[in-house]
Coordinates of C-alpha atoms and ligand atoms in Angstrom, one line a residue:
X116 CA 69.4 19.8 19.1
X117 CA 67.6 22.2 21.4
X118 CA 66.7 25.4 19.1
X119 CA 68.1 29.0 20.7
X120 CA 66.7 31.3 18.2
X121 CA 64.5 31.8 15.0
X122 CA 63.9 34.0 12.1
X123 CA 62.7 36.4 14.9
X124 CA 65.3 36.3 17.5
X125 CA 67.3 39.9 18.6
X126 CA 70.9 39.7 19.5
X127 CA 72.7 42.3 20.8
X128 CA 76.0 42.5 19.0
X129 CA 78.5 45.5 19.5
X130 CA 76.4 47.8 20.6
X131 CA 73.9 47.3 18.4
X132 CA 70.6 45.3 17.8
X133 CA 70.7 42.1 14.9
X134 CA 68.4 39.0 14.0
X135 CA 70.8 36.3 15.2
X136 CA 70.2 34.6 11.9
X137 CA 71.8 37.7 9.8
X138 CA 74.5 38.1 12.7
X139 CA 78.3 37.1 11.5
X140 CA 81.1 35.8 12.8
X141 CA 84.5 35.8 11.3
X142 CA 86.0 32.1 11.3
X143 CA 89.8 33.3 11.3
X144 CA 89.3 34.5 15.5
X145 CA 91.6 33.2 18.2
X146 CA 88.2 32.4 20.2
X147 CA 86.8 30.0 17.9
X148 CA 90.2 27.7 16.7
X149 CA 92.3 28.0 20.1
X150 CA 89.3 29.0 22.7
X151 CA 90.5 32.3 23.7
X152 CA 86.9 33.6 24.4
X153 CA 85.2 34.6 27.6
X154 CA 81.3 34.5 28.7
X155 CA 78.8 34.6 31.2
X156 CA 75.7 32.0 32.1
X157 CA 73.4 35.0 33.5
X158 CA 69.3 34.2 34.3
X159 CA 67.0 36.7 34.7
X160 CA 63.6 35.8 36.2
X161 CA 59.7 37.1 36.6
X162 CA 59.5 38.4 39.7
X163 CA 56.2 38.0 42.2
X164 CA 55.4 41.5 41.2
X165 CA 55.4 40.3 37.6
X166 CA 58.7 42.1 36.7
X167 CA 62.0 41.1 34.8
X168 CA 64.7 41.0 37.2
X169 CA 68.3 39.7 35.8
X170 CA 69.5 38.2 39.0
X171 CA 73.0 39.2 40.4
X172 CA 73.4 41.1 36.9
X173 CA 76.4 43.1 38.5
X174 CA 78.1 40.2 39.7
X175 CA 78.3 38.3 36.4
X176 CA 79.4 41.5 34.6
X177 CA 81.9 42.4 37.0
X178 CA 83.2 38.4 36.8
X179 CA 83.0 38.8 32.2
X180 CA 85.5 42.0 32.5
X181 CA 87.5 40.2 35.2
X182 CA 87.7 37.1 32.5
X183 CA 88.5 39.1 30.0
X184 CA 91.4 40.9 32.0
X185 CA 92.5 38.0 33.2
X186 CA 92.8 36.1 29.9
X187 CA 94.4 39.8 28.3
X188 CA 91.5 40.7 25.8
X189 CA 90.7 44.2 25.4
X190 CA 87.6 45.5 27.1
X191 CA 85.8 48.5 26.8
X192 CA 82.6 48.2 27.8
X193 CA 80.5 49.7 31.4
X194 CA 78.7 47.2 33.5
X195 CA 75.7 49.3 33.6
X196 CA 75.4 49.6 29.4
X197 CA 75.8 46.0 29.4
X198 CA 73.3 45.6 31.9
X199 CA 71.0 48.1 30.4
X200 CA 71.5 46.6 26.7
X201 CA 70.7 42.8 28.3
X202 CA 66.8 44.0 29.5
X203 CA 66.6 45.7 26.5
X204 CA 67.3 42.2 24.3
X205 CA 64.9 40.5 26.6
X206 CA 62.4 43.2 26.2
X207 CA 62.8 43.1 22.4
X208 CA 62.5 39.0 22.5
X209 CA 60.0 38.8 25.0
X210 CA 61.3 37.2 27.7
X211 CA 61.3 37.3 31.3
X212 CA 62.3 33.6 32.3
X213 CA 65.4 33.5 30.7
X214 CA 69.0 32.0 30.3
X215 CA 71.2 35.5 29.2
X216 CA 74.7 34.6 27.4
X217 CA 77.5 37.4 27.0
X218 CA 80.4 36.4 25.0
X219 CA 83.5 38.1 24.5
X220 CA 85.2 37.3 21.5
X221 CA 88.8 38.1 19.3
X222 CA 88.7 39.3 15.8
X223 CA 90.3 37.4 13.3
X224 CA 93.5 36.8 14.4
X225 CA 95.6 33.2 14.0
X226 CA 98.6 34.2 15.5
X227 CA 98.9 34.1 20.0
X228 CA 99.4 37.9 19.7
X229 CA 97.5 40.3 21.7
X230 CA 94.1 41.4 19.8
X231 CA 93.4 45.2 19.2
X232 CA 90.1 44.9 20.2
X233 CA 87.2 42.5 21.2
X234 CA 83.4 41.7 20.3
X235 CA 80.8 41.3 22.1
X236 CA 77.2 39.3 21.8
X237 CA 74.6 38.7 24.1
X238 CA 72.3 36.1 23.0
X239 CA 68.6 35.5 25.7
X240 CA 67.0 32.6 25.1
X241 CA 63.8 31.0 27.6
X242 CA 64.3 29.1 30.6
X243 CA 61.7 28.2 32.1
X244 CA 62.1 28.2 36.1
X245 CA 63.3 25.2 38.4
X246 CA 63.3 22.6 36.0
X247 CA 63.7 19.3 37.4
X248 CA 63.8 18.2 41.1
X249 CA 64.8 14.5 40.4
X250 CA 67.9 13.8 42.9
X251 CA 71.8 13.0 40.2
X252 CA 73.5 10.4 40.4
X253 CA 77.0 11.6 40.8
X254 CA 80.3 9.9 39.7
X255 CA 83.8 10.8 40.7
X256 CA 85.0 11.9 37.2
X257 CA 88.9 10.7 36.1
X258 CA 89.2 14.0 34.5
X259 CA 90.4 16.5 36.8
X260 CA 89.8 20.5 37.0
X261 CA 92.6 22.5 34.8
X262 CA 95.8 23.4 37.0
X263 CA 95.6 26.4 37.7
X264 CA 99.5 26.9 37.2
X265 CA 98.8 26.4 33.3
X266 CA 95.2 27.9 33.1
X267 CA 93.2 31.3 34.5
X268 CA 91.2 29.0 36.5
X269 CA 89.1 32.2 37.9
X270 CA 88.0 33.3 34.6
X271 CA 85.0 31.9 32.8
X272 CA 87.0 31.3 29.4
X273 CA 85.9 29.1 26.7
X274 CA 89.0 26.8 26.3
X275 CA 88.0 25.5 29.8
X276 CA 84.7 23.9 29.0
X277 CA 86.8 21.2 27.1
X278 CA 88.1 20.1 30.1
X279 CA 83.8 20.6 31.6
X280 CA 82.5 18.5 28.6
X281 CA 84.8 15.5 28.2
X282 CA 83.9 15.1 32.0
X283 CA 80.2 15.2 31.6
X284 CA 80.0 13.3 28.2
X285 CA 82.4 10.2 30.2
X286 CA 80.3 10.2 33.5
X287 CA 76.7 10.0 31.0
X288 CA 78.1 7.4 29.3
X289 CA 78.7 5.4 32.4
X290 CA 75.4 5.8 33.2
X291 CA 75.2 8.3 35.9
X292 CA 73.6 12.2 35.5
X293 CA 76.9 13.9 36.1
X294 CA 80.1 14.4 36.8
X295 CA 82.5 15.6 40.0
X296 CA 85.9 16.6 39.1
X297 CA 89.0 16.9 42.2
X298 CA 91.4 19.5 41.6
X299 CA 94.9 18.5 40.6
X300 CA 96.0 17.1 44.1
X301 CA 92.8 14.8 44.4
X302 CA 90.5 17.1 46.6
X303 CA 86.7 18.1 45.4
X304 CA 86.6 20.9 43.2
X305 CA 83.2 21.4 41.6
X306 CA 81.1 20.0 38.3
X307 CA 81.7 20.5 35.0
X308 CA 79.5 23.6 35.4
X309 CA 78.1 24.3 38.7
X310 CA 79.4 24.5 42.6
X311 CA 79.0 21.9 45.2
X312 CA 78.2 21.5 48.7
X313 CA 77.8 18.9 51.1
X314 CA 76.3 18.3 54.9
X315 CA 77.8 16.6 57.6
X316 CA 76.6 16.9 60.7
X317 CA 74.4 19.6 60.6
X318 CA 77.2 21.8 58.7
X319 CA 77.3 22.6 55.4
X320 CA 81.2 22.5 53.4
X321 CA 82.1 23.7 50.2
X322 CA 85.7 23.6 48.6
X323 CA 87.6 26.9 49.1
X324 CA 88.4 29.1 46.2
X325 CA 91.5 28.8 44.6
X326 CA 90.9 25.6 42.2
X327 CA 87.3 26.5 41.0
X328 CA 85.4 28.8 39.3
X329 CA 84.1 31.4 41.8
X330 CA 80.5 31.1 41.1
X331 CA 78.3 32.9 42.0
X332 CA 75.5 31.3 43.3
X333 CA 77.8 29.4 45.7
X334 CA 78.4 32.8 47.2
X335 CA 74.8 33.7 47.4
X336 CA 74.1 30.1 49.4
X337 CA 77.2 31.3 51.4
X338 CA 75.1 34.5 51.9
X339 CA 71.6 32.6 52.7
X340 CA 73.3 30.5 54.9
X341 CA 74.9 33.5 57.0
X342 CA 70.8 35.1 57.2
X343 CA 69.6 31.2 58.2
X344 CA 72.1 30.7 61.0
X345 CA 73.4 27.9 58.8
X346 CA 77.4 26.8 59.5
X347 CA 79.3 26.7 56.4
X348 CA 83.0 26.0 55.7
X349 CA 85.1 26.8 52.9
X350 CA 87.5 23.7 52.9
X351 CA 89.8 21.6 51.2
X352 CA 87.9 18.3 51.2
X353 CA 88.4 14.2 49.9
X354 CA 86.3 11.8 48.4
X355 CA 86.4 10.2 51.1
X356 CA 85.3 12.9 53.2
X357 CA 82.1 13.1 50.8
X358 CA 81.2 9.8 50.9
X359 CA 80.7 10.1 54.7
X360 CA 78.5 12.9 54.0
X361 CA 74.5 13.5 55.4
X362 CA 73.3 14.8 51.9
X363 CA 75.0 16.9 48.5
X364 CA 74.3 19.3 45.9
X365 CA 75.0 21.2 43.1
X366 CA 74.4 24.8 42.5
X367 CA 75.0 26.9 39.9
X368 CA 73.2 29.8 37.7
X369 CA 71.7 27.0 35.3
X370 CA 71.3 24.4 38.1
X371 CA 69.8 26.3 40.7
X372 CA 70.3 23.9 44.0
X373 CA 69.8 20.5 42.9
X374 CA 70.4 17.7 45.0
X375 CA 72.4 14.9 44.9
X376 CA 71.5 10.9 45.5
X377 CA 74.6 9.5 45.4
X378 CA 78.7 9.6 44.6
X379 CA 79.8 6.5 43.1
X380 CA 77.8 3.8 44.5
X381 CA 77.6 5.6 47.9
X382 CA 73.6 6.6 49.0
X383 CA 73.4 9.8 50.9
X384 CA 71.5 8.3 54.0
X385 CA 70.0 12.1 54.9
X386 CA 66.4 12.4 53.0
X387 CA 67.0 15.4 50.5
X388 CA 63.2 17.2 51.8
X389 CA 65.4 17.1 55.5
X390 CA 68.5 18.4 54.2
X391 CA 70.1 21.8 54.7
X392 CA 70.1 21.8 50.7
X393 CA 66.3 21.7 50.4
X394 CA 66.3 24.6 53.0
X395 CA 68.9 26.3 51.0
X396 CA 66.7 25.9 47.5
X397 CA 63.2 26.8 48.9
X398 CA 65.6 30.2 49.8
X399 CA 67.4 30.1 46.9
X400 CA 64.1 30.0 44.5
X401 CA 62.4 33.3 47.3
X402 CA 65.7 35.3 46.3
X403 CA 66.0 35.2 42.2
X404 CA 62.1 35.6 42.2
X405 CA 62.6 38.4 45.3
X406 CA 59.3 36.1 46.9
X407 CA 61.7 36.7 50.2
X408 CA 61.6 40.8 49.5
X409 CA 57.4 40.8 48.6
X410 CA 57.4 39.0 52.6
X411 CA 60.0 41.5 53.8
X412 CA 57.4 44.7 51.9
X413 CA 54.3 43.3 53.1
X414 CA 55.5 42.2 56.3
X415 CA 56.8 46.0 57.3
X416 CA 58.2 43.5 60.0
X417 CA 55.5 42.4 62.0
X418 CA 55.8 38.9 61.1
X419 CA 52.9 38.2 58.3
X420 CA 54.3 35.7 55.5
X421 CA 52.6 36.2 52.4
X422 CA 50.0 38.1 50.9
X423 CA 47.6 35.8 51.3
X424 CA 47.8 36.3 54.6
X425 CA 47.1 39.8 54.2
X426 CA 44.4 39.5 52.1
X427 CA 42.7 36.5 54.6
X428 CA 42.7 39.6 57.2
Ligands
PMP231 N1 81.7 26.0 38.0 C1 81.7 25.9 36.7 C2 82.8 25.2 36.0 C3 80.7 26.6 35.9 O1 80.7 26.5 34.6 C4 79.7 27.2 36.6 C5 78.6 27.9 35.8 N2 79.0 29.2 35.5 C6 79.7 27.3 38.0 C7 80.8 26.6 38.7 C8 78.7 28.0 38.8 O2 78.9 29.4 38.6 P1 77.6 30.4 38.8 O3 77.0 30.1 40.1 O4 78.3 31.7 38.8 O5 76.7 30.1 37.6

């Protein structure tokens, strides 16, 4: 098992600042025996100017309090003091490249009643950056994405990893890297934890919200796309529309853009370095380390593209 912390490592836990080996939690909570709970996969990043920079910090906290409201569970806290408190664990742990992990959780309570009040932790541990560039091996999973009629499928709630992990344990043991679940009538709907895209045709297509977790990298390759001039489309899609695809991939806060090299036992025939994907990853990787904003700064808009260039002048 991978180790998260040690005898040294800070937590933040409502509102203040514990060693996560002295930090308790109470094992009577709704969150840990029916999976009532709600969290955030969050990465902050060393920027080229050699600073910490939590990427998209006020998306993923707007997204926890939306969890949390969606799932009823009291919350009290201010994006910003969250915020604020997460640099100041990394600062205290000494991290820049890391993988941040907010969890809202009940206090002991077995009953289904509404809780008086919720916890909080946010646990940082490191991540080193853009792990991994080996194309997955995709299967189309038999487990399918919680209906949304019985299940918050919005919020990023504990209960629905269940659902995430029997799908990714089944599709390792068959041999592939990973799973692809459909939605509850059959069309694509996403991985156990990260958002996909395909391209056809010079287009890139994504499934529409509604069935998925909104994540949020998929809306900041929706975003680089609309800067590149790339065509996307937010659409219901089959398998079988997939396995006619030019190229896949995966994206997500913990997956970055990874590509895909196959669904089933269907090859993408586009190579992945001529994909729209590897475009979108190269952009992807400029944004979280803000590479894209030192060429914007150093630029002033005259067209010079790094600073080597301006120190070669
Ligand atoms: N879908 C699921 C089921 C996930 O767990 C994740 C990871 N949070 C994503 C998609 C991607 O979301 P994000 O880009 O916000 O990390």
């Amino acid at each position: 098992m991978a180790s998260y912390y040690n005898e040294n490592t800070i937590v933040y836990l409502n509102g203040k600042y514990v060693k996560a080996s002295e930090a308790k939690v109470d094992l009577y909570g709704q969150t840990l025996h029916y999976g009532l709970g709600v969290f955030e996969g969050i990465r902050s990043y060393r920027t080229v100017d050699g600073n910490t920079k939590i990427f998209k910090a006020w998306e993923h906290y707007d997204r926890l309090r939306k969890s949390a409201e969606a799932l009823n569970m009291p919350y009290s806290w201010h994006d910003v003091d969250l915020i604020n408190a997460t640099y100041e664990v990394l600062q205290r742990n000494n991290l820049q490249d890391a993988y941040i992990r907010p969890l809202v959780y009940g206090p002991a309570n077995m009953s289904f009643n509404l809780n008086a009040e919720s916890h909080i932790v946010i646990e940082v541990w490191e991540m080193g950056k853009f792990l991994g560039d080996k194309l997955l091996r995709v299967m189309v999973s038999p487990f399918q994405r919680p209906n949304p009629a019985g299940f918050k499928i919005e919020a990023k709630a504990c209960g629905h990893y269940v659902n995430s992990i029997l799908a990714s344990q089944d599709a390792k043991a068959k041999g592939y890297d990973e799973a692809l679940l459909t939605d509850m009538n059959g069309f694509i709907a996403e991985g156990p934890g990260a958002n996909m895209f395909y391209e056809k045709d010079g287009k890139l297509y994504t499934p529409a919200l509604g069935n998925i977790l909104p994540g949020i990298t998929r809306a900041t390759i929706i975003e680089l796309c609309k800067e590149l001039h790339i065509a996307v489309e937010e659409k219901q899609s089959t398998i079988e529309d997939l396995k006619q695809a030019d190229s896949a991939f995966f994206c997500g806060t913990a997956a970055e853009v990874i590509g895909w090299e196959s669904i089933d036992e269907t090859k993408f025939p586009l190579d992945w370095n001529k994909s729209l994907g590897k475009v979108l990853q190269q952009a992807y990787k400029d944004r979280v380390t803000e590479q894209d904003l030192a060429h914007e700064r150093l630029d002033g808009g005259k067209g010079l593209k790094s600073r080597e260039a301006i120190a070669g002048r």
